[in-house]
Short mmCIF file of C-alpha atoms and ligand atoms in Angstrom, two decimals:
data_model
loop_
_atom_site.label_atom_id
_atom_site.label_comp_id
_atom_site.label_asym_id
_atom_site.label_seq_id
_atom_site.Cartn_x
_atom_site.Cartn_y
_atom_site.Cartn_z
CA MET A 1 32.42 14.07 -31.25
CA ASN A 2 31.45 15.04 -34.76
CA ASP A 3 29.80 18.48 -34.80
CA THR A 4 28.47 18.18 -38.31
CA LYS A 5 26.11 15.27 -37.66
CA PRO A 6 22.46 16.11 -37.01
CA LYS A 7 21.41 15.67 -33.39
CA VAL A 8 18.92 13.21 -31.96
CA PHE A 9 17.48 13.38 -28.44
CA SER A 10 14.97 11.22 -26.59
CA GLY A 11 13.97 10.59 -23.01
CA ILE A 12 12.35 7.80 -21.10
CA GLN A 13 11.06 7.72 -17.55
CA PRO A 14 12.54 5.55 -14.82
CA SER A 15 9.16 4.45 -13.51
CA GLY A 16 8.08 0.84 -13.26
CA SER A 17 9.21 -1.88 -15.61
CA LYS A 18 9.62 -0.92 -19.26
CA THR A 19 7.24 -2.57 -21.72
CA LEU A 20 7.18 -3.95 -25.23
CA GLY A 21 5.48 -0.63 -26.14
CA ASN A 22 8.51 1.27 -24.88
CA TYR A 23 10.74 -1.01 -26.91
CA SER A 24 8.70 -0.44 -30.05
CA GLY A 25 8.23 3.35 -29.80
CA GLY A 26 11.46 4.05 -27.91
CA PHE A 27 14.52 1.78 -27.56
CA ARG A 28 14.17 0.23 -31.02
CA GLN A 29 14.37 3.65 -32.67
CA TYR A 30 17.19 4.93 -30.46
CA ALA A 31 19.69 2.24 -31.41
CA GLN A 32 18.97 2.89 -35.11
CA THR A 33 19.69 6.63 -34.91
CA GLN A 34 22.96 6.54 -32.96
CA GLU A 35 24.79 5.55 -36.17
CA THR A 36 23.73 8.53 -38.21
CA HIS A 37 23.33 11.22 -35.55
CA GLU A 38 25.04 12.78 -32.61
CA ALA A 39 22.83 11.01 -30.09
CA PHE A 40 21.60 11.97 -26.61
CA PHE A 41 19.43 9.59 -24.60
CA CYS A 42 18.20 10.67 -21.23
CA ILE A 43 16.79 8.92 -18.18
CA VAL A 44 14.20 11.57 -17.29
CA ASP A 45 14.10 11.08 -13.53
CA LEU A 46 12.81 14.62 -12.89
CA HIS A 47 9.71 13.72 -14.89
CA SER A 48 9.05 10.66 -12.73
CA ILE A 49 8.31 12.71 -9.61
CA SER A 50 5.25 14.26 -11.27
CA VAL A 51 3.10 11.36 -10.03
CA ASP A 52 3.13 9.58 -6.69
CA TYR A 53 6.39 7.58 -6.37
CA ASP A 54 8.69 5.80 -3.94
CA PRO A 55 12.22 7.31 -3.58
CA GLY A 56 13.93 3.91 -3.15
CA GLU A 57 12.16 2.64 -6.23
CA LEU A 58 13.24 5.69 -8.25
CA ARG A 59 16.89 4.97 -7.47
CA ARG A 60 16.52 1.31 -8.54
CA ALA A 61 14.54 2.15 -11.66
CA THR A 62 17.19 4.66 -12.75
CA LEU A 63 19.87 1.97 -12.82
CA ASP A 64 17.41 -0.51 -14.39
CA LEU A 65 16.89 1.93 -17.22
CA ALA A 66 20.60 2.62 -17.67
CA ALA A 67 21.16 -1.14 -18.08
CA MET A 68 18.21 -1.33 -20.50
CA PHE A 69 19.62 1.42 -22.72
CA PHE A 70 22.85 -0.52 -23.16
CA ALA A 71 21.10 -3.91 -23.43
CA THR A 72 18.99 -2.62 -26.35
CA GLY A 73 22.07 -1.62 -28.29
CA LEU A 74 23.21 1.85 -27.26
CA ASP A 75 26.93 2.28 -27.04
CA ALA A 76 28.31 4.56 -24.31
CA GLU A 77 31.15 5.65 -26.60
CA ARG A 78 29.04 6.70 -29.55
CA ALA A 79 25.89 7.92 -27.80
CA THR A 80 25.55 10.17 -24.75
CA VAL A 81 23.46 8.24 -22.22
CA PHE A 82 22.78 10.21 -19.06
CA CYS A 83 20.47 10.99 -16.21
CA GLN A 84 18.45 14.22 -16.35
CA SER A 85 18.98 15.23 -12.70
CA HIS A 86 22.78 15.01 -13.15
CA VAL A 87 22.65 17.96 -15.55
CA THR A 88 21.14 20.96 -13.74
CA ALA A 89 20.59 22.82 -17.03
CA HIS A 90 17.37 20.81 -17.50
CA ALA A 91 15.66 22.16 -14.41
CA GLU A 92 16.87 25.68 -15.19
CA ALA A 93 15.69 25.54 -18.80
CA ALA A 94 12.26 24.36 -17.69
CA TRP A 95 11.80 27.42 -15.51
CA LEU A 96 12.99 29.83 -18.19
CA LEU A 97 10.77 28.24 -20.84
CA SER A 98 7.73 28.28 -18.58
CA SER A 99 7.64 32.05 -19.15
CA VAL A 100 6.87 31.52 -22.86
CA THR A 101 4.36 28.67 -22.30
CA SER A 102 0.73 29.49 -21.75
CA TYR A 103 -1.55 28.00 -19.13
CA GLY A 104 -4.12 27.35 -21.87
CA GLN A 105 -1.70 25.24 -23.93
CA LEU A 106 -0.77 23.11 -20.95
CA SER A 107 -4.46 22.63 -20.05
CA ARG A 108 -5.06 21.06 -23.47
CA MET A 109 -2.49 18.26 -23.03
CA THR A 110 -4.35 14.94 -23.17
CA GLN A 111 -1.71 13.11 -21.11
CA PHE A 112 -2.29 15.58 -18.30
CA LYS A 113 -6.04 14.97 -18.49
CA ASP A 114 -5.59 11.16 -18.56
CA LYS A 115 -3.06 11.03 -15.74
CA SER A 116 -4.86 13.49 -13.46
CA GLU A 117 -8.26 11.82 -13.79
CA GLY A 118 -9.49 10.30 -10.57
CA ARG A 119 -6.48 11.36 -8.47
CA ASP A 120 -6.95 13.08 -5.12
CA VAL A 121 -3.83 15.17 -5.51
CA VAL A 122 -2.67 16.39 -8.91
CA SER A 123 0.82 17.88 -8.66
CA ALA A 124 1.86 21.12 -10.33
CA ALA A 125 4.72 19.04 -11.79
CA LEU A 126 2.24 16.89 -13.74
CA PHE A 127 0.85 20.06 -15.25
CA THR A 128 4.20 21.65 -16.17
CA TYR A 129 5.79 18.34 -17.23
CA PRO A 130 5.75 19.19 -20.99
CA VAL A 131 7.81 22.35 -20.36
CA LEU A 132 10.56 20.25 -18.77
CA MET A 133 10.39 17.96 -21.80
CA ALA A 134 10.70 20.94 -24.17
CA GLY A 135 13.81 22.06 -22.27
CA ASP A 136 15.33 18.57 -22.55
CA ILE A 137 15.02 18.69 -26.30
CA LEU A 138 15.85 22.34 -26.99
CA LEU A 139 18.99 22.49 -24.83
CA TYR A 140 20.79 20.21 -27.31
CA GLN A 141 19.75 22.03 -30.53
CA THR A 142 18.03 18.77 -31.42
CA ASP A 143 17.02 17.97 -35.01
CA LEU A 144 15.16 14.70 -34.42
CA VAL A 145 13.15 13.23 -31.54
CA PRO A 146 12.31 9.50 -31.85
CA ILE A 147 9.17 8.83 -29.79
CA GLY A 148 5.92 6.88 -29.74
CA ASP A 149 2.58 8.23 -30.95
CA ASP A 150 1.46 9.19 -27.44
CA GLN A 151 4.12 11.93 -27.38
CA ARG A 152 3.00 13.74 -30.56
CA GLN A 153 1.18 16.48 -28.71
CA HIS A 154 4.12 17.11 -26.36
CA LEU A 155 6.52 17.35 -29.29
CA GLU A 156 4.21 19.82 -31.03
CA LEU A 157 4.20 21.92 -27.86
CA SER A 158 8.03 21.81 -27.71
CA ARG A 159 8.11 23.16 -31.26
CA ASP A 160 5.67 25.96 -30.35
CA ILE A 161 7.75 26.87 -27.31
CA ALA A 162 10.93 27.02 -29.43
CA GLU A 163 9.25 29.23 -32.01
CA ARG A 164 7.76 31.53 -29.42
CA PHE A 165 11.12 31.94 -27.66
CA ASN A 166 12.92 32.58 -30.97
CA HIS A 167 10.32 35.17 -31.91
CA ARG A 168 10.39 36.91 -28.55
CA PHE A 169 14.14 36.86 -27.77
CA GLY A 170 15.86 36.18 -31.10
CA GLU A 171 16.90 32.98 -32.92
CA THR A 172 18.10 30.65 -30.17
CA PHE A 173 16.70 27.15 -30.75
CA ARG A 174 16.54 24.75 -33.63
CA VAL A 175 12.92 23.62 -34.07
CA PRO A 176 12.93 19.79 -33.74
CA GLU A 177 11.09 17.18 -35.82
CA GLY A 178 9.48 14.07 -34.33
CA LYS A 179 10.29 10.58 -35.62
CA PHE A 180 7.47 8.09 -35.17
CA PRO A 181 7.60 4.41 -36.16
CA GLU A 182 5.42 3.50 -39.14
CA ILE A 183 4.43 0.27 -37.46
CA GLY A 184 4.33 -0.13 -33.68
CA GLY A 185 4.09 3.56 -32.76
CA ARG A 186 1.26 2.73 -30.40
CA ILE A 187 1.27 -0.82 -29.01
CA MET A 188 -2.00 -1.54 -27.22
CA ASP A 189 -2.77 -3.29 -23.92
CA LEU A 190 -3.27 -7.05 -24.50
CA GLN A 191 -6.34 -7.16 -22.25
CA GLU A 192 -7.82 -3.78 -23.20
CA PRO A 193 -6.77 -3.20 -26.81
CA GLN A 194 -8.57 0.16 -26.89
CA ASN A 195 -5.92 1.52 -24.44
CA LYS A 196 -2.18 1.87 -24.99
CA MET A 197 0.15 -0.57 -23.29
CA SER A 198 1.37 1.58 -20.41
CA THR A 199 4.06 1.32 -17.74
CA THR A 200 1.86 3.00 -15.18
CA LEU A 201 -1.74 2.34 -16.23
CA SER A 202 -1.77 -1.24 -17.67
CA SER A 203 -2.49 -4.36 -15.60
CA GLU A 204 0.18 -7.06 -15.17
CA GLN A 205 -1.58 -9.25 -17.78
CA GLY A 206 -2.17 -6.38 -20.20
CA ALA A 207 1.48 -5.33 -20.47
CA VAL A 208 4.45 -7.36 -21.70
CA TYR A 209 7.61 -6.31 -19.90
CA ILE A 210 10.96 -6.44 -21.68
CA VAL A 211 12.35 -8.50 -18.79
CA ASP A 212 9.42 -10.97 -18.59
CA SER A 213 10.40 -14.66 -18.68
CA PRO A 214 9.54 -16.64 -21.84
CA ASP A 215 6.82 -18.47 -19.85
CA ALA A 216 5.21 -15.24 -18.70
CA ILE A 217 5.31 -13.83 -22.24
CA MET A 218 3.65 -16.93 -23.71
CA LYS A 219 0.93 -16.86 -21.03
CA LYS A 220 0.15 -13.21 -21.72
CA PHE A 221 -0.16 -13.74 -25.48
CA LYS A 222 -2.27 -16.90 -25.09
CA SER A 223 -4.76 -14.96 -23.00
CA ALA A 224 -4.67 -11.80 -25.16
CA VAL A 225 -8.12 -10.43 -26.03
CA THR A 226 -9.09 -10.89 -29.69
CA ASP A 227 -12.61 -10.65 -31.09
CA SER A 228 -15.48 -12.94 -32.03
CA GLU A 229 -15.10 -13.03 -35.80
CA ARG A 230 -12.38 -15.60 -36.55
CA GLU A 231 -10.22 -13.86 -39.08
CA VAL A 232 -6.62 -12.65 -38.84
CA ARG A 233 -7.01 -9.32 -40.61
CA TYR A 234 -5.50 -5.87 -39.96
CA ASP A 235 -8.26 -3.40 -39.16
CA PRO A 236 -7.56 -1.34 -36.02
CA GLN A 237 -11.12 0.08 -35.90
CA GLU A 238 -13.05 -3.17 -36.24
CA LYS A 239 -10.44 -5.59 -34.88
CA PRO A 240 -8.23 -3.76 -32.36
CA GLY A 241 -7.01 -6.89 -30.56
CA VAL A 242 -5.96 -8.84 -33.65
CA SER A 243 -4.50 -5.74 -35.35
CA ASN A 244 -2.37 -5.05 -32.28
CA LEU A 245 -1.04 -8.63 -32.35
CA LEU A 246 -0.21 -8.26 -36.04
CA GLU A 247 1.70 -5.03 -35.36
CA ILE A 248 3.56 -6.65 -32.49
CA MET A 249 4.61 -9.60 -34.65
CA SER A 250 5.68 -7.26 -37.42
CA VAL A 251 7.87 -5.31 -34.96
CA ALA A 252 9.33 -8.55 -33.57
CA THR A 253 10.13 -10.19 -36.91
CA GLY A 254 10.53 -7.24 -39.28
CA GLU A 255 7.98 -8.82 -41.66
CA PRO A 256 5.31 -6.62 -43.28
CA ILE A 257 1.77 -6.92 -41.91
CA GLU A 258 0.35 -8.10 -45.27
CA ALA A 259 2.77 -11.04 -45.32
CA LEU A 260 1.63 -12.03 -41.83
CA GLU A 261 -2.06 -11.72 -42.79
CA ARG A 262 -1.44 -14.11 -45.68
CA ARG A 263 0.49 -16.56 -43.51
CA PHE A 264 -2.29 -16.78 -40.91
CA GLU A 265 -5.21 -16.58 -43.36
CA ASN A 266 -6.47 -20.04 -42.50
CA ALA A 267 -5.13 -20.31 -38.96
CA GLY A 268 -7.22 -20.22 -35.79
CA TYR A 269 -6.64 -17.54 -33.17
CA GLY A 270 -4.98 -20.09 -30.86
CA ASP A 271 -2.14 -20.87 -33.30
CA PHE A 272 -1.79 -17.23 -34.27
CA LYS A 273 -1.41 -16.08 -30.65
CA VAL A 274 1.23 -18.76 -29.98
CA ALA A 275 3.19 -17.62 -33.04
CA VAL A 276 3.07 -13.98 -31.92
CA GLY A 277 4.23 -14.99 -28.43
CA GLU A 278 7.13 -17.00 -29.83
CA SER A 279 8.26 -14.12 -32.03
CA VAL A 280 8.29 -11.81 -29.01
CA VAL A 281 10.23 -14.33 -26.91
CA ALA A 282 12.83 -14.56 -29.70
CA LEU A 283 13.08 -10.75 -29.78
CA LEU A 284 13.25 -10.13 -26.02
CA ASN A 285 15.28 -13.11 -24.81
CA PRO A 286 18.72 -11.83 -25.87
CA ILE A 287 17.86 -8.35 -24.58
CA ARG A 288 16.85 -9.77 -21.19
CA GLU A 289 20.08 -11.78 -20.96
CA ARG A 290 22.25 -8.77 -21.77
CA TYR A 291 20.20 -6.67 -19.35
CA GLU A 292 20.73 -9.11 -16.48
CA ALA A 293 24.48 -9.18 -17.04
CA LEU A 294 24.74 -5.37 -17.16
CA ARG A 295 22.36 -4.74 -14.24
CA GLY A 296 24.59 -6.82 -11.95
CA ASP A 297 27.40 -4.25 -12.07
CA GLU A 298 26.03 -1.08 -10.48
CA ARG A 299 29.40 0.61 -10.17
CA GLU A 300 29.97 0.30 -13.89
CA LEU A 301 26.50 1.68 -14.62
CA GLN A 302 27.17 4.63 -12.32
CA ARG A 303 30.49 5.21 -14.04
CA LEU A 304 28.91 5.19 -17.49
CA LEU A 305 26.21 7.63 -16.35
CA ALA A 306 28.89 9.96 -14.95
CA VAL A 307 30.68 9.95 -18.30
CA GLY A 308 27.36 10.67 -20.06
CA ALA A 309 26.51 13.50 -17.64
CA GLU A 310 29.83 15.22 -18.31
CA LYS A 311 29.28 15.09 -22.06
CA ALA A 312 25.68 16.31 -21.68
CA ARG A 313 26.76 19.23 -19.45
CA ARG A 314 29.23 20.41 -22.05
CA ALA A 315 26.74 20.01 -24.88
CA SER A 316 23.90 21.88 -23.14
CA ALA A 317 25.84 24.70 -21.41
CA PRO A 318 26.19 27.04 -24.41
CA THR A 319 22.46 27.00 -25.18
CA LEU A 320 21.49 27.57 -21.54
CA GLU A 321 23.89 30.50 -21.34
CA MET A 322 22.45 31.94 -24.52
CA MET A 323 18.94 31.66 -23.07
CA TYR A 324 19.94 33.63 -19.97
CA GLU A 325 21.69 36.27 -22.01
CA ARG A 326 18.90 36.75 -24.54
CA MET A 327 16.31 36.93 -21.78
CA GLY A 328 18.17 39.82 -20.22
CA PHE A 329 19.70 38.28 -17.11
CA ALA A 330 22.80 40.14 -15.92
CA ARG A 331 25.34 37.31 -15.98
CA SER A 332 28.52 37.60 -13.98
CA ASP A 333 32.04 36.45 -14.95
CA ALA A 334 31.87 34.12 -12.01
CA GLY A 335 28.86 32.25 -13.44
CA PRO A 336 29.49 28.54 -13.98
CA PHE A 337 29.27 28.63 -17.76
CA PHE A 338 30.17 32.22 -18.43
CA GLY A 339 31.90 32.59 -21.77
CA ALA A 340 31.07 29.06 -22.88
CA ALA A 341 31.42 28.63 -26.62
CA ARG A 342 28.32 29.14 -28.73
CA PRO A 343 27.09 26.26 -30.82
CA LYS A 344 28.16 26.68 -34.44
CA GLY A 345 25.79 28.57 -36.66
CA LEU A 346 24.03 30.50 -33.90
P1 ATP B 401 3.19 5.82 -19.18
O1 ATP B 401 2.71 4.59 -19.86
O2 ATP B 401 3.12 5.78 -17.73
O3 ATP B 401 2.60 7.06 -19.78
P2 ATP B 401 5.37 5.73 -20.82
O4 ATP B 401 5.77 4.31 -20.94
O5 ATP B 401 4.59 6.36 -21.90
O6 ATP B 401 4.71 5.92 -19.44
P3 ATP B 401 8.10 6.43 -21.02
O7 ATP B 401 8.57 5.18 -20.40
O8 ATP B 401 8.87 7.65 -20.72
O9 ATP B 401 6.62 6.68 -20.62
O10 ATP B 401 8.03 6.25 -22.60
C1 ATP B 401 9.22 6.10 -23.36
C2 ATP B 401 8.93 6.02 -24.83
O11 ATP B 401 8.08 4.90 -25.11
C3 ATP B 401 8.21 7.24 -25.39
O12 ATP B 401 8.81 7.61 -26.60
C4 ATP B 401 6.79 6.77 -25.62
O13 ATP B 401 6.18 7.44 -26.68
C5 ATP B 401 7.03 5.32 -25.96
N1 ATP B 401 5.86 4.48 -25.66
C6 ATP B 401 5.26 4.35 -24.47
N2 ATP B 401 4.21 3.50 -24.54
C7 ATP B 401 4.17 3.07 -25.85
C8 ATP B 401 3.32 2.17 -26.56
N3 ATP B 401 2.31 1.54 -25.96
N4 ATP B 401 3.58 1.96 -27.87
C9 ATP B 401 4.62 2.59 -28.50
N5 ATP B 401 5.44 3.45 -27.87
C10 ATP B 401 5.23 3.70 -26.56
N1 LTN B 402 7.39 12.70 -21.90
C1 LTN B 402 8.04 11.50 -22.39
C2 LTN B 402 9.42 11.32 -21.82
C3 LTN B 402 10.33 12.44 -22.17
C4 LTN B 402 10.91 12.73 -23.45
C5 LTN B 402 11.71 13.89 -23.26
C6 LTN B 402 10.80 12.12 -24.70
C7 LTN B 402 10.78 13.40 -21.32
N2 LTN B 402 11.63 14.26 -21.96
C8 LTN B 402 12.40 14.44 -24.34
C9 LTN B 402 11.50 12.70 -25.77
C10 LTN B 402 12.29 13.84 -25.59
C11 LTN B 402 7.15 10.32 -22.02
O1 LTN B 402 6.32 10.39 -21.17
N3 LTN B 402 7.32 9.21 -22.63
#
């Protein structure tokens, strides 16, 4: 591993089937950064228990996601791909960091408000979720966090937590920067284009799943909500449905939005929607095929995750130890990571 490269970290939840939104804001950015950075990508299974879930489903979704990471271009040799619960430092860091996080800050998180609305039982885990996320990032002395727009507020909180800890206990963490896609940072639901396309909140017709068949993808795009005025023009305020389709096609083909506007200037919505659907099929088909091949070999996926966990344990141990020390815990020689090397420069 090359210590001089900047570090990148991101996480994604093993809950439900991953969407085109996750591809755009997540997977697509991950594969790009593994070349230039020391890269850590985490299946954040501890986050998934913050809402109601099925244990059998969690196990399946964890392996689904491992296969998806590799199918979208991550390389187990170059990047560290691992499962959060395999590295106990994450749960420990979350507890330690919760002492420098205020109740007021957590109460202002919009994702907490959205996800708790209308539920009978709101878990404490849903409330403290952003502290666990801050620990994920800070444990690796991360420079860059590639994420979608919906995670901006959580990233800002992670930065605040790092600064508060550094101020209170001495320089310990690097303060990370977010990396958001210029186009496709917030893909919207095809049926309700005022809401984001979501793994947990979207309807079956509103979300395009990375593993959807070509037929299913075409059906979803043909029935996507547009608006009454027949004009293919990018204007997210006035024309959320059409603008979302333009962003999606730009992500799928790599073409700028203005070029697409010109191409479809005189086209009807019907032809435009078919073209968007076809571009998404062309993007997702090879990923789905690779995914299916990889998902068939569970032992290999487990093996790759074990390799990733070992690398992640080594990489996170020095920072966790430093946190305990700086916070005044009396560490013993017998502690699991006692004497672990400090990261360079700290
Ligand atoms: P939920 O929809 O239930 O909140 P999620 O899909 O946001 O779940 P994850 O699967 O952990 O949660 O998200 C992984 C990554 O995908 C994150 O970086 C997130 O910002 C990004 N992402 C999620 N939805 C979208 C979207 N509609 N457009 C762009 N990026 C997205
Ligand atoms: N909260 C994120 C998932 C997540 C994450 C992270 C992203 C957990 N830990 C660390 C980036 C870095 C979400 O809901 N999408």
